Coordinates of C-alpha atoms in Angstrom, one line a residue:
Chain A
M1 CA 270.6 285.0 27.9
T2 CA 271.7 281.9 26.0
D3 CA 271.0 279.7 29.0
L4 CA 267.3 280.2 28.9
P5 CA 265.4 276.9 28.6
L6 CA 263.4 276.3 25.4
Y7 CA 259.9 277.6 25.7
N8 CA 258.3 274.3 24.7
S9 CA 260.1 272.4 27.4
I10 CA 259.0 275.0 30.0
K11 CA 255.4 274.7 28.7
Q12 CA 255.6 270.9 28.9
Q13 CA 257.0 271.1 32.4
L14 CA 254.5 273.6 33.8
R15 CA 251.5 271.9 32.2
A16 CA 252.5 268.6 33.8
C17 CA 252.2 270.1 37.3
R18 CA 249.3 268.5 39.1
S19 CA 249.1 270.7 42.2
K20 CA 249.8 274.2 43.4
E21 CA 252.8 272.8 45.2
E22 CA 254.3 271.3 42.1
T23 CA 253.8 274.5 40.2
F24 CA 255.5 276.4 43.0
K25 CA 258.5 274.1 42.8
A26 CA 258.6 274.2 39.0
L27 CA 258.6 278.0 39.1
V28 CA 261.3 278.1 41.8
A29 CA 263.5 275.8 39.7
L30 CA 262.9 278.0 36.6
S31 CA 263.7 281.1 38.5
K32 CA 267.3 279.9 38.8
R33 CA 267.7 280.2 35.0
L34 CA 267.2 284.0 35.0
T35 CA 270.2 286.3 34.5
R36 CA 269.7 288.8 37.2
L37 CA 269.7 292.6 36.6
T38 CA 272.3 294.7 38.3
A39 CA 271.3 297.2 41.0
E40 CA 271.9 300.0 38.4
E41 CA 269.5 298.5 36.0
K42 CA 266.7 298.3 38.5
T43 CA 265.6 301.9 38.0
E44 CA 262.2 303.3 38.6
E45 CA 261.9 303.8 34.9
N46 CA 262.4 300.1 34.2
R47 CA 260.0 299.1 36.9
V48 CA 256.7 297.7 35.7
K49 CA 253.8 299.3 37.6
G50 CA 250.9 297.2 38.9
C51 CA 252.8 294.1 40.1
E52 CA 252.5 293.0 43.7
S53 CA 256.1 292.0 43.6
A54 CA 258.7 294.4 42.1
V55 CA 259.3 293.6 38.4
W56 CA 261.9 295.4 36.1
L57 CA 261.9 295.0 32.4
I58 CA 264.5 296.3 29.9
I59 CA 263.8 296.1 26.2
D60 CA 266.6 296.9 23.7
N61 CA 264.9 297.1 20.3
K62 CA 267.2 296.4 17.4
D63 CA 266.5 296.0 13.7
D64 CA 266.4 292.2 13.5
T65 CA 265.9 290.9 17.1
S66 CA 265.5 292.6 20.4
S67 CA 267.1 291.8 23.7
I68 CA 264.8 291.7 26.7
K69 CA 266.0 291.5 30.2
A70 CA 263.9 291.2 33.3
D71 CA 264.1 290.7 37.0
S72 CA 261.9 290.6 40.1
D73 CA 262.3 290.6 43.8
T74 CA 260.3 287.3 44.2
K75 CA 261.4 283.9 43.0
L76 CA 258.0 283.0 41.7
M77 CA 257.8 286.0 39.5
R78 CA 261.4 285.3 38.3
G79 CA 260.1 281.9 37.3
V80 CA 257.2 283.4 35.4
L81 CA 259.7 285.9 33.8
V82 CA 261.9 283.0 32.6
A83 CA 258.8 281.5 30.8
I84 CA 257.9 284.9 29.3
L85 CA 261.5 285.7 28.2
S86 CA 262.0 282.3 26.6
L87 CA 258.8 282.9 24.7
V88 CA 259.7 286.3 23.3
Q89 CA 263.5 286.2 23.3
G90 CA 265.0 286.7 19.8
K91 CA 261.7 287.8 18.3
T92 CA 261.4 291.2 16.6
K93 CA 259.0 293.9 17.9
T94 CA 256.6 293.1 15.1
E95 CA 256.7 289.4 15.8
R96 CA 256.0 290.1 19.5
Q97 CA 253.1 292.4 18.7
K98 CA 251.5 289.6 16.7
M99 CA 251.8 287.1 19.5
D100 CA 248.9 286.4 21.8
L101 CA 251.0 286.5 24.9
K102 CA 248.1 286.5 27.3
A103 CA 246.6 283.4 25.8
E104 CA 250.0 281.6 25.7
L105 CA 250.7 282.4 29.4
E106 CA 247.2 281.3 30.4
S107 CA 247.9 277.9 28.7
L108 CA 250.8 277.3 31.1
N109 CA 248.4 276.2 33.9
L110 CA 249.8 278.7 36.4
G111 CA 246.5 279.1 38.1
S112 CA 246.5 281.5 40.9
Y113 CA 250.1 282.5 40.3
L114 CA 248.9 284.4 37.2
T115 CA 245.5 285.4 38.5
Q116 CA 244.4 287.3 41.6
S117 CA 246.6 290.3 42.5
R118 CA 249.4 289.2 40.1
A119 CA 247.1 289.4 37.1
N120 CA 247.4 293.1 36.6
G121 CA 251.1 292.8 36.9
I122 CA 251.3 290.2 34.2
L123 CA 249.1 292.3 31.9
A124 CA 251.4 295.3 32.5
I125 CA 254.4 293.2 31.6
I126 CA 252.7 292.0 28.4
E127 CA 251.8 295.6 27.5
K128 CA 255.4 296.7 28.0
I129 CA 256.8 293.8 26.0
K130 CA 254.6 294.8 23.0
K131 CA 255.8 298.4 23.0
Chain B
M1 CA 245.8 275.0 78.0
A2 CA 242.5 273.8 79.3
F3 CA 240.6 275.5 76.5
D4 CA 239.5 273.2 73.7
P5 CA 238.8 274.9 70.4
H6 CA 237.5 271.8 68.7
S7 CA 234.0 272.0 69.9
L8 CA 233.9 275.8 69.1
R9 CA 235.0 275.0 65.5
Q10 CA 231.6 273.3 64.9
D11 CA 230.2 276.9 64.9
F12 CA 232.4 277.7 62.0
P13 CA 231.6 275.3 59.1
I14 CA 233.8 277.2 56.7
L15 CA 236.9 275.9 58.5
S16 CA 236.1 272.3 57.6
Q17 CA 237.2 272.4 54.1
Q18 CA 240.2 271.4 52.0
A19 CA 242.4 274.0 50.2
Y20 CA 244.4 272.5 47.3
D21 CA 243.8 269.1 48.8
H22 CA 245.1 270.1 52.2
P23 CA 243.0 270.9 55.3
L24 CA 242.4 274.6 55.4
V25 CA 244.4 276.4 58.1
Y26 CA 243.1 279.9 58.5
L27 CA 245.6 282.2 60.2
D28 CA 244.6 285.5 58.6
N29 CA 242.3 286.5 61.5
A30 CA 243.8 289.9 61.9
A31 CA 242.5 290.7 58.4
T32 CA 239.1 289.2 59.0
T33 CA 237.7 286.5 61.2
Q34 CA 235.3 283.8 60.1
K35 CA 231.7 284.0 61.3
P36 CA 229.9 281.7 63.6
L37 CA 226.6 280.1 62.7
S38 CA 224.8 282.4 65.1
V39 CA 225.9 285.4 63.1
L40 CA 225.0 283.8 59.8
D41 CA 221.6 282.8 61.2
A42 CA 220.9 286.3 62.5
I43 CA 221.5 287.8 59.1
Q44 CA 219.4 285.2 57.3
D45 CA 216.7 285.5 59.9
Y46 CA 216.5 289.3 59.2
Y47 CA 215.9 288.8 55.5
R48 CA 213.7 285.8 55.9
S49 CA 211.5 287.2 58.7
F50 CA 211.5 290.9 59.1
N51 CA 213.3 292.7 56.3
A52 CA 212.0 296.3 56.1
N53 CA 213.4 299.8 56.3
V54 CA 213.9 301.1 59.8
H55 CA 212.7 304.3 61.5
R56 CA 209.7 304.8 59.2
G57 CA 207.4 302.9 61.5
A58 CA 204.2 302.7 59.6
H59 CA 203.9 298.9 59.4
Y60 CA 204.4 295.6 61.1
L61 CA 207.7 294.6 59.5
S62 CA 209.3 298.0 59.9
D63 CA 208.5 298.1 63.6
K64 CA 210.1 294.7 64.0
A65 CA 213.1 295.6 62.0
T66 CA 213.5 298.9 63.9
T67 CA 213.2 297.2 67.2
R68 CA 215.9 294.6 66.4
F69 CA 218.1 297.3 64.8
E70 CA 218.0 299.4 67.9
Q71 CA 218.4 296.4 70.1
A72 CA 221.6 295.7 68.2
R73 CA 222.8 299.2 69.2
D74 CA 222.0 298.3 72.8
T75 CA 224.0 295.1 72.5
V76 CA 227.0 296.8 71.1
A77 CA 226.8 299.6 73.7
D78 CA 226.8 296.9 76.4
F79 CA 229.7 295.1 74.7
I80 CA 232.0 298.0 75.1
N81 CA 230.4 299.4 78.2
A82 CA 229.1 302.6 76.6
P83 CA 226.9 304.5 79.0
E84 CA 224.1 304.9 76.5
Q85 CA 223.1 303.5 73.2
S86 CA 222.9 306.9 71.6
H87 CA 226.7 307.0 71.8
I88 CA 227.0 304.2 69.3
I89 CA 227.1 305.4 65.7
W90 CA 227.1 302.8 62.9
S91 CA 229.8 303.1 60.3
K92 CA 231.1 300.9 57.4
G93 CA 234.0 300.0 59.5
T94 CA 237.0 301.4 61.4
T95 CA 238.2 303.4 58.4
E96 CA 234.9 305.2 57.9
A97 CA 234.6 305.8 61.6
I98 CA 238.0 307.6 61.7
N99 CA 237.1 309.6 58.6
M100 CA 233.8 310.6 60.3
V101 CA 235.8 312.1 63.2
A102 CA 238.6 313.6 60.9
Y103 CA 236.0 315.4 58.9
G104 CA 233.7 316.1 61.8
L105 CA 236.4 317.9 63.8
E106 CA 237.8 319.9 60.9
H107 CA 235.9 323.1 61.8
L108 CA 237.7 323.2 65.2
L109 CA 241.3 323.0 63.8
E110 CA 243.4 326.0 63.0
K111 CA 246.8 326.5 61.3
G112 CA 249.5 325.5 63.7
D113 CA 247.4 323.1 65.7
E114 CA 248.8 319.6 66.2
I115 CA 247.4 316.2 65.4
L116 CA 249.4 313.5 67.2
I117 CA 249.4 309.8 66.2
T118 CA 251.9 307.0 66.9
S119 CA 254.4 305.2 64.7
L120 CA 252.4 301.9 65.0
E121 CA 249.3 303.1 63.1
H122 CA 247.6 301.3 60.3
H123 CA 247.2 303.7 57.3
A124 CA 243.5 304.0 58.3
N125 CA 244.6 305.9 61.4
L126 CA 247.2 307.9 59.6
V127 CA 246.1 309.1 56.2
P128 CA 242.8 310.7 57.3
W129 CA 244.8 312.8 59.9
Q130 CA 247.5 313.6 57.4
Q131 CA 244.9 314.8 54.9
L132 CA 243.1 316.7 57.7
A133 CA 246.4 318.4 58.5
F134 CA 246.8 319.3 54.8
R135 CA 243.3 320.8 54.7
T136 CA 243.6 322.9 57.8
G137 CA 247.3 323.8 58.1
A138 CA 247.6 321.7 61.2
R139 CA 250.8 319.7 61.8
L140 CA 250.8 315.9 61.9
R141 CA 253.2 314.7 64.5
V142 CA 254.2 311.1 65.2
L143 CA 255.0 309.7 68.6
P144 CA 257.9 307.3 67.9
L145 CA 256.8 304.2 69.8
T146 CA 259.2 301.3 69.6
S147 CA 258.2 297.9 68.5
E148 CA 258.1 296.9 72.2
G149 CA 255.3 299.4 72.8
E150 CA 256.7 300.6 76.1
W151 CA 256.0 304.1 77.5
E152 CA 259.1 306.3 77.7
D153 CA 259.1 309.5 79.7
E154 CA 260.4 311.6 76.8
Y155 CA 257.2 310.9 75.0
A156 CA 255.5 313.4 77.2
S157 CA 257.1 316.3 75.3
Y158 CA 255.1 315.3 72.2
F159 CA 251.9 316.4 73.9
T160 CA 251.7 320.1 73.8
D161 CA 249.1 322.8 74.3
R162 CA 248.7 322.8 70.5
T163 CA 247.8 319.1 70.5
R164 CA 244.1 319.1 69.4
I165 CA 243.7 315.5 68.4
F166 CA 245.5 312.4 69.7
A167 CA 244.7 309.2 67.8
A168 CA 246.3 305.8 68.6
T169 CA 245.8 302.2 68.0
Q170 CA 245.3 299.9 71.0
V171 CA 247.1 297.0 69.3
S172 CA 249.3 297.1 66.2
N173 CA 247.8 295.2 63.3
A174 CA 251.2 294.6 61.8
I175 CA 253.2 293.3 64.8
G176 CA 250.6 292.7 67.5
V177 CA 252.2 294.9 70.2
H178 CA 250.0 296.9 72.6
T179 CA 250.6 300.6 72.8
P180 CA 251.0 302.3 76.2
L181 CA 247.4 303.5 75.8
Q182 CA 246.6 304.7 79.4
A183 CA 249.8 306.7 79.7
M184 CA 249.2 308.3 76.3
L185 CA 245.6 309.1 77.0
T186 CA 246.4 310.7 80.4
Q187 CA 248.9 313.0 78.6
A188 CA 246.4 313.8 75.9
K189 CA 243.7 314.7 78.4
Q190 CA 246.1 316.9 80.4
H191 CA 246.4 319.0 77.2
N192 CA 242.6 318.9 76.4
A193 CA 243.1 317.1 73.2
F194 CA 240.3 315.0 71.6
T195 CA 241.3 311.3 71.9
L196 CA 240.5 308.5 69.5
V197 CA 241.4 304.9 70.0
D198 CA 241.5 302.5 67.1
G199 CA 240.3 299.2 68.5
A200 CA 240.1 297.3 65.3
Q201 CA 242.7 294.7 66.4
A202 CA 241.6 294.6 70.0
V203 CA 237.9 294.0 70.1
A204 CA 238.0 290.3 69.0
H205 CA 240.4 289.5 71.8
Y206 CA 240.1 291.8 74.8
P207 CA 237.1 292.9 76.8
I208 CA 236.6 296.6 76.0
D209 CA 235.4 299.2 78.6
V210 CA 235.3 302.6 76.9
Q211 CA 234.4 304.3 80.2
A212 CA 237.4 302.9 81.9
L213 CA 239.6 303.9 78.9
D214 CA 237.9 307.4 79.1
C215 CA 238.7 308.2 75.5
D216 CA 236.5 310.6 73.4
F217 CA 236.2 308.2 70.5
Y218 CA 236.6 304.4 70.2
V219 CA 236.3 302.8 66.7
F220 CA 236.2 299.2 65.5
S221 CA 235.1 297.0 62.6
G222 CA 232.6 294.1 62.9
H223 CA 234.3 291.8 60.5
K224 CA 237.5 291.5 62.6
M225 CA 235.4 290.3 65.6
Y226 CA 233.4 287.4 64.0
G227 CA 230.8 289.8 62.6
P228 CA 229.8 290.7 59.1
T229 CA 231.8 293.0 56.7
G230 CA 230.6 296.5 56.0
I231 CA 229.6 297.4 59.5
G232 CA 231.6 299.1 62.2
V233 CA 231.2 301.4 65.2
L234 CA 232.1 304.9 66.1
Y235 CA 231.6 305.2 69.9
G236 CA 231.9 308.7 71.2
K237 CA 231.3 310.6 74.4
A238 CA 228.2 312.8 74.2
H239 CA 230.1 316.1 74.0
A240 CA 232.6 314.7 71.5
L241 CA 229.8 313.4 69.2
E242 CA 227.9 316.6 69.5
V243 CA 230.7 318.7 68.1
L244 CA 231.1 316.5 65.0
I245 CA 229.9 318.1 61.8
P246 CA 228.1 315.3 59.9
Y247 CA 230.4 314.1 57.2
Q248 CA 227.5 312.8 55.2
T249 CA 224.1 314.3 54.9
G250 CA 220.8 313.1 53.4
G251 CA 217.8 311.1 54.6
E252 CA 217.3 309.7 58.1
M253 CA 219.7 312.2 59.7
V254 CA 217.3 315.2 59.6
Q255 CA 214.3 316.5 61.6
H256 CA 213.1 319.1 59.2
V257 CA 214.1 320.2 55.8
T258 CA 213.2 323.3 53.7
Y259 CA 214.9 324.6 50.6
Q260 CA 216.6 327.2 52.8
S261 CA 217.9 325.1 55.7
T262 CA 217.9 321.7 57.4
Q263 CA 217.4 320.9 61.1
F264 CA 219.5 317.8 61.9
N265 CA 218.2 315.0 64.0
T266 CA 219.6 314.1 67.5
L267 CA 222.3 311.6 68.2
P268 CA 222.9 308.9 67.0
Y269 CA 220.8 309.6 63.9
R270 CA 222.4 312.9 63.1
L271 CA 225.6 311.1 62.1
E272 CA 223.9 308.3 60.2
A273 CA 222.7 309.5 56.8
G274 CA 220.8 307.2 54.5
T275 CA 219.3 303.8 55.1
P276 CA 221.7 302.0 57.5
H277 CA 223.4 298.6 57.1
I278 CA 220.6 296.9 58.9
E279 CA 221.6 293.3 58.6
G280 CA 225.2 294.3 59.4
A281 CA 224.1 295.8 62.7
I282 CA 222.0 292.8 63.5
G283 CA 224.9 290.5 62.5
L284 CA 227.4 292.5 64.6
A285 CA 225.1 292.2 67.6
A286 CA 225.0 288.5 67.2
A287 CA 228.8 288.5 67.1
C288 CA 228.9 290.5 70.4
K289 CA 226.6 287.9 71.9
F290 CA 228.8 285.1 70.6
L291 CA 231.8 286.6 72.3
T292 CA 230.1 287.5 75.6
Q293 CA 228.7 283.9 75.8
Q294 CA 232.3 282.6 75.8
D295 CA 234.7 282.6 78.7
R296 CA 236.6 285.5 77.1
H297 CA 239.6 285.2 79.4
A298 CA 240.0 281.5 78.4
L299 CA 239.7 282.5 74.7
L300 CA 242.4 285.2 75.1
A301 CA 244.7 282.9 77.0
W302 CA 244.3 280.3 74.3
E303 CA 245.0 282.7 71.4
Q304 CA 248.0 284.1 73.2
S305 CA 249.3 280.6 73.9
L306 CA 249.1 279.7 70.2
A307 CA 251.1 282.9 69.3
H308 CA 253.6 282.1 72.1
H309 CA 253.9 278.6 70.9
V310 CA 254.8 279.8 67.3
Y311 CA 257.1 282.4 68.8
T312 CA 259.0 279.8 70.8
R313 CA 259.4 277.4 68.0
L314 CA 260.5 279.9 65.4
H315 CA 262.6 282.0 67.7
K316 CA 265.0 279.1 67.8
E317 CA 265.5 279.3 64.0
S318 CA 268.4 281.6 63.3
Q319 CA 267.1 282.6 59.9
V320 CA 263.8 283.8 61.2
A321 CA 263.4 287.4 62.4
I322 CA 260.3 288.0 64.6
Y323 CA 258.9 291.5 65.1
S324 CA 256.1 290.6 67.6
P325 CA 256.4 290.4 71.3
E326 CA 257.1 287.0 72.9
T327 CA 254.0 287.2 75.1
H328 CA 250.7 289.1 75.4
T329 CA 249.9 289.0 71.7
T330 CA 247.7 287.0 69.4
L331 CA 249.8 287.2 66.3
V332 CA 253.3 286.5 65.1
S333 CA 254.9 288.8 62.5
L334 CA 258.1 287.7 61.0
S335 CA 260.5 287.8 58.0
V336 CA 263.3 285.7 56.7
P337 CA 266.3 287.7 55.3
N338 CA 266.9 287.1 51.6
I339 CA 263.6 285.4 51.1
H340 CA 260.6 287.4 49.9
T341 CA 257.5 287.2 52.1
L342 CA 255.4 286.8 49.0
D343 CA 257.3 283.6 48.1
L344 CA 256.9 282.2 51.6
N345 CA 253.2 283.1 51.5
A346 CA 252.8 281.3 48.1
Y347 CA 254.2 278.1 49.5
L348 CA 252.1 278.3 52.7
D349 CA 249.1 278.9 50.5
S350 CA 249.9 275.9 48.3
Q351 CA 249.7 273.8 51.5
G352 CA 246.3 275.3 52.5
I353 CA 247.6 277.8 55.0
A354 CA 246.2 281.3 54.9
V355 CA 248.4 284.0 56.3
R356 CA 249.1 287.6 55.2
A357 CA 252.3 288.8 53.6
G358 CA 253.1 292.4 52.9
S359 CA 253.3 295.8 54.6
H360 CA 250.0 295.4 56.4
C361 CA 248.9 298.9 55.5
A362 CA 251.7 300.3 57.6
H363 CA 254.4 301.5 55.3
P364 CA 256.1 303.9 57.8
L365 CA 256.2 301.1 60.5
M366 CA 257.8 298.7 58.0
A367 CA 260.4 301.4 57.2
Q368 CA 261.0 301.8 61.0
L369 CA 261.5 298.0 61.2
G370 CA 263.8 298.1 58.2
V371 CA 261.8 295.5 56.2
A372 CA 259.7 295.7 53.0
G373 CA 257.1 293.5 54.5
T374 CA 256.4 290.7 57.0
L375 CA 254.6 287.4 57.1
R376 CA 251.8 287.5 59.7
A377 CA 250.1 284.5 61.3
S378 CA 247.2 285.8 63.4
F379 CA 245.1 283.6 65.7
A380 CA 241.5 283.4 66.6
C381 CA 239.6 281.4 69.2
Y382 CA 239.0 278.5 66.8
N383 CA 242.6 277.8 65.9
T384 CA 244.2 274.7 67.2
L385 CA 247.7 273.8 68.4
E386 CA 248.0 271.4 65.4
E387 CA 247.4 274.4 63.1
A388 CA 250.0 276.4 64.9
D389 CA 252.5 273.6 64.5
R390 CA 251.5 273.0 60.9
F391 CA 252.2 276.7 60.2
C392 CA 255.7 276.3 61.7
D393 CA 256.5 273.1 59.9
V394 CA 255.4 274.4 56.5
L395 CA 257.2 277.7 57.0
L396 CA 260.4 275.9 57.7
E397 CA 259.8 273.7 54.6
A398 CA 259.3 276.9 52.6
I399 CA 262.5 278.4 53.9
D400 CA 264.4 275.3 52.8
L401 CA 262.9 275.3 49.4
L402 CA 263.6 279.0 48.9
T403 CA 267.1 279.2 50.3
D404 CA 269.8 279.4 47.6
E405 CA 272.5 276.9 47.9

């Protein structure tokens, strides 16, 4: 997980996109930075309900920092997950709960990649990250 | 390819717009078609000129609305060659029409009876029958049609003396193949089963003759044939409609009501509880007129030529798997191994191209094909060859962008 880009550089990159096509390409590029889950980790229990694409999320809560792993069957969602993970990685549960993840993600200028049918999925991911 | 869709497009102003700074290319017609001006005008004319509740007579506007509403029923009856207008029951759409039949026939089913459907059904022509089977103890059976839609002699054994209902789609929404309808209906009739044909994917493309088909029920939606949403049709033969128990009751469908009992109205009103979708019926009639004014064979040939063009171009690409037939279809359903259809769809959308990605409300069929979902480009009469080519070009771009090195 050490190879995740810095959240601020992701934010800068996504906010600089001027069209849906540019955002698409940026998310595809980001998706390549995700460490994929193994087949064994993609259990029904780890699956986030409510996403159009399949999303798995594993949170290992420790005293100081928590490790969060995630994966999806679509590249675009993997790109979004890289942004989310870089935002919350290394934070404690209490710190995560204090963050306004929804507002932060909305500031990334992802437009319809966050809204429409994927919106519920993103909210479900945020819910799970705060637990 | 003598047909020219460009003049026809002037009837569809919605198509002349940009989507994310690209010309909109609308290839999601199997989900819903766009509406011509004549349909929009008919709906607006109803509200501007003669909006009133129907069947209550009593005043000038109501008479006008009732006349036009019942003329709409005549138009739809003519459109599918129904013998009489009383055989046309309005519904919300295909799904509601199938539910009307599934609930309406429940009283005739016994434990051990069989309901037969095919493996190419939309969930709308599957779940209502499955639930009916649960309620009655009947058995849901599935005729395992292949994705080529050919009749096989061994299918005959699926029709038994316990087959009470046979329900099949005319054309698959997911892969565009025609089912062997006549052969199946012949079998069903030999065993005295009620027959229902789901025409949702057929009506926009093929002239329909319910008397030639000789099915008990034929159902379709307005919005997939250039008409408005929220209106559909249940056609039935007289004896078949007569045995249906009304699945909704209330106003308009009664002749006389006391606290002890209710005498139901005659057909078609008996099956139409409540104030109907008046502007929907009027809009649907306008859509029927729009289609009958066209050279329908030329339209169909054009739509099929577009699908065939896409098939021919993409068939050459080794990474594309196509699930639709090469000819005689108006859509192309495909997938690309190792690339998610939602990712393909997102890139097409970013270029202004509207298609559909997913399971197309046909989970069992997707399982049969061995895919999680497909990408479906479906054509209507207003689509152009340039649009078909643009879809292919952008799809190939998407594949390049999404292929891992």
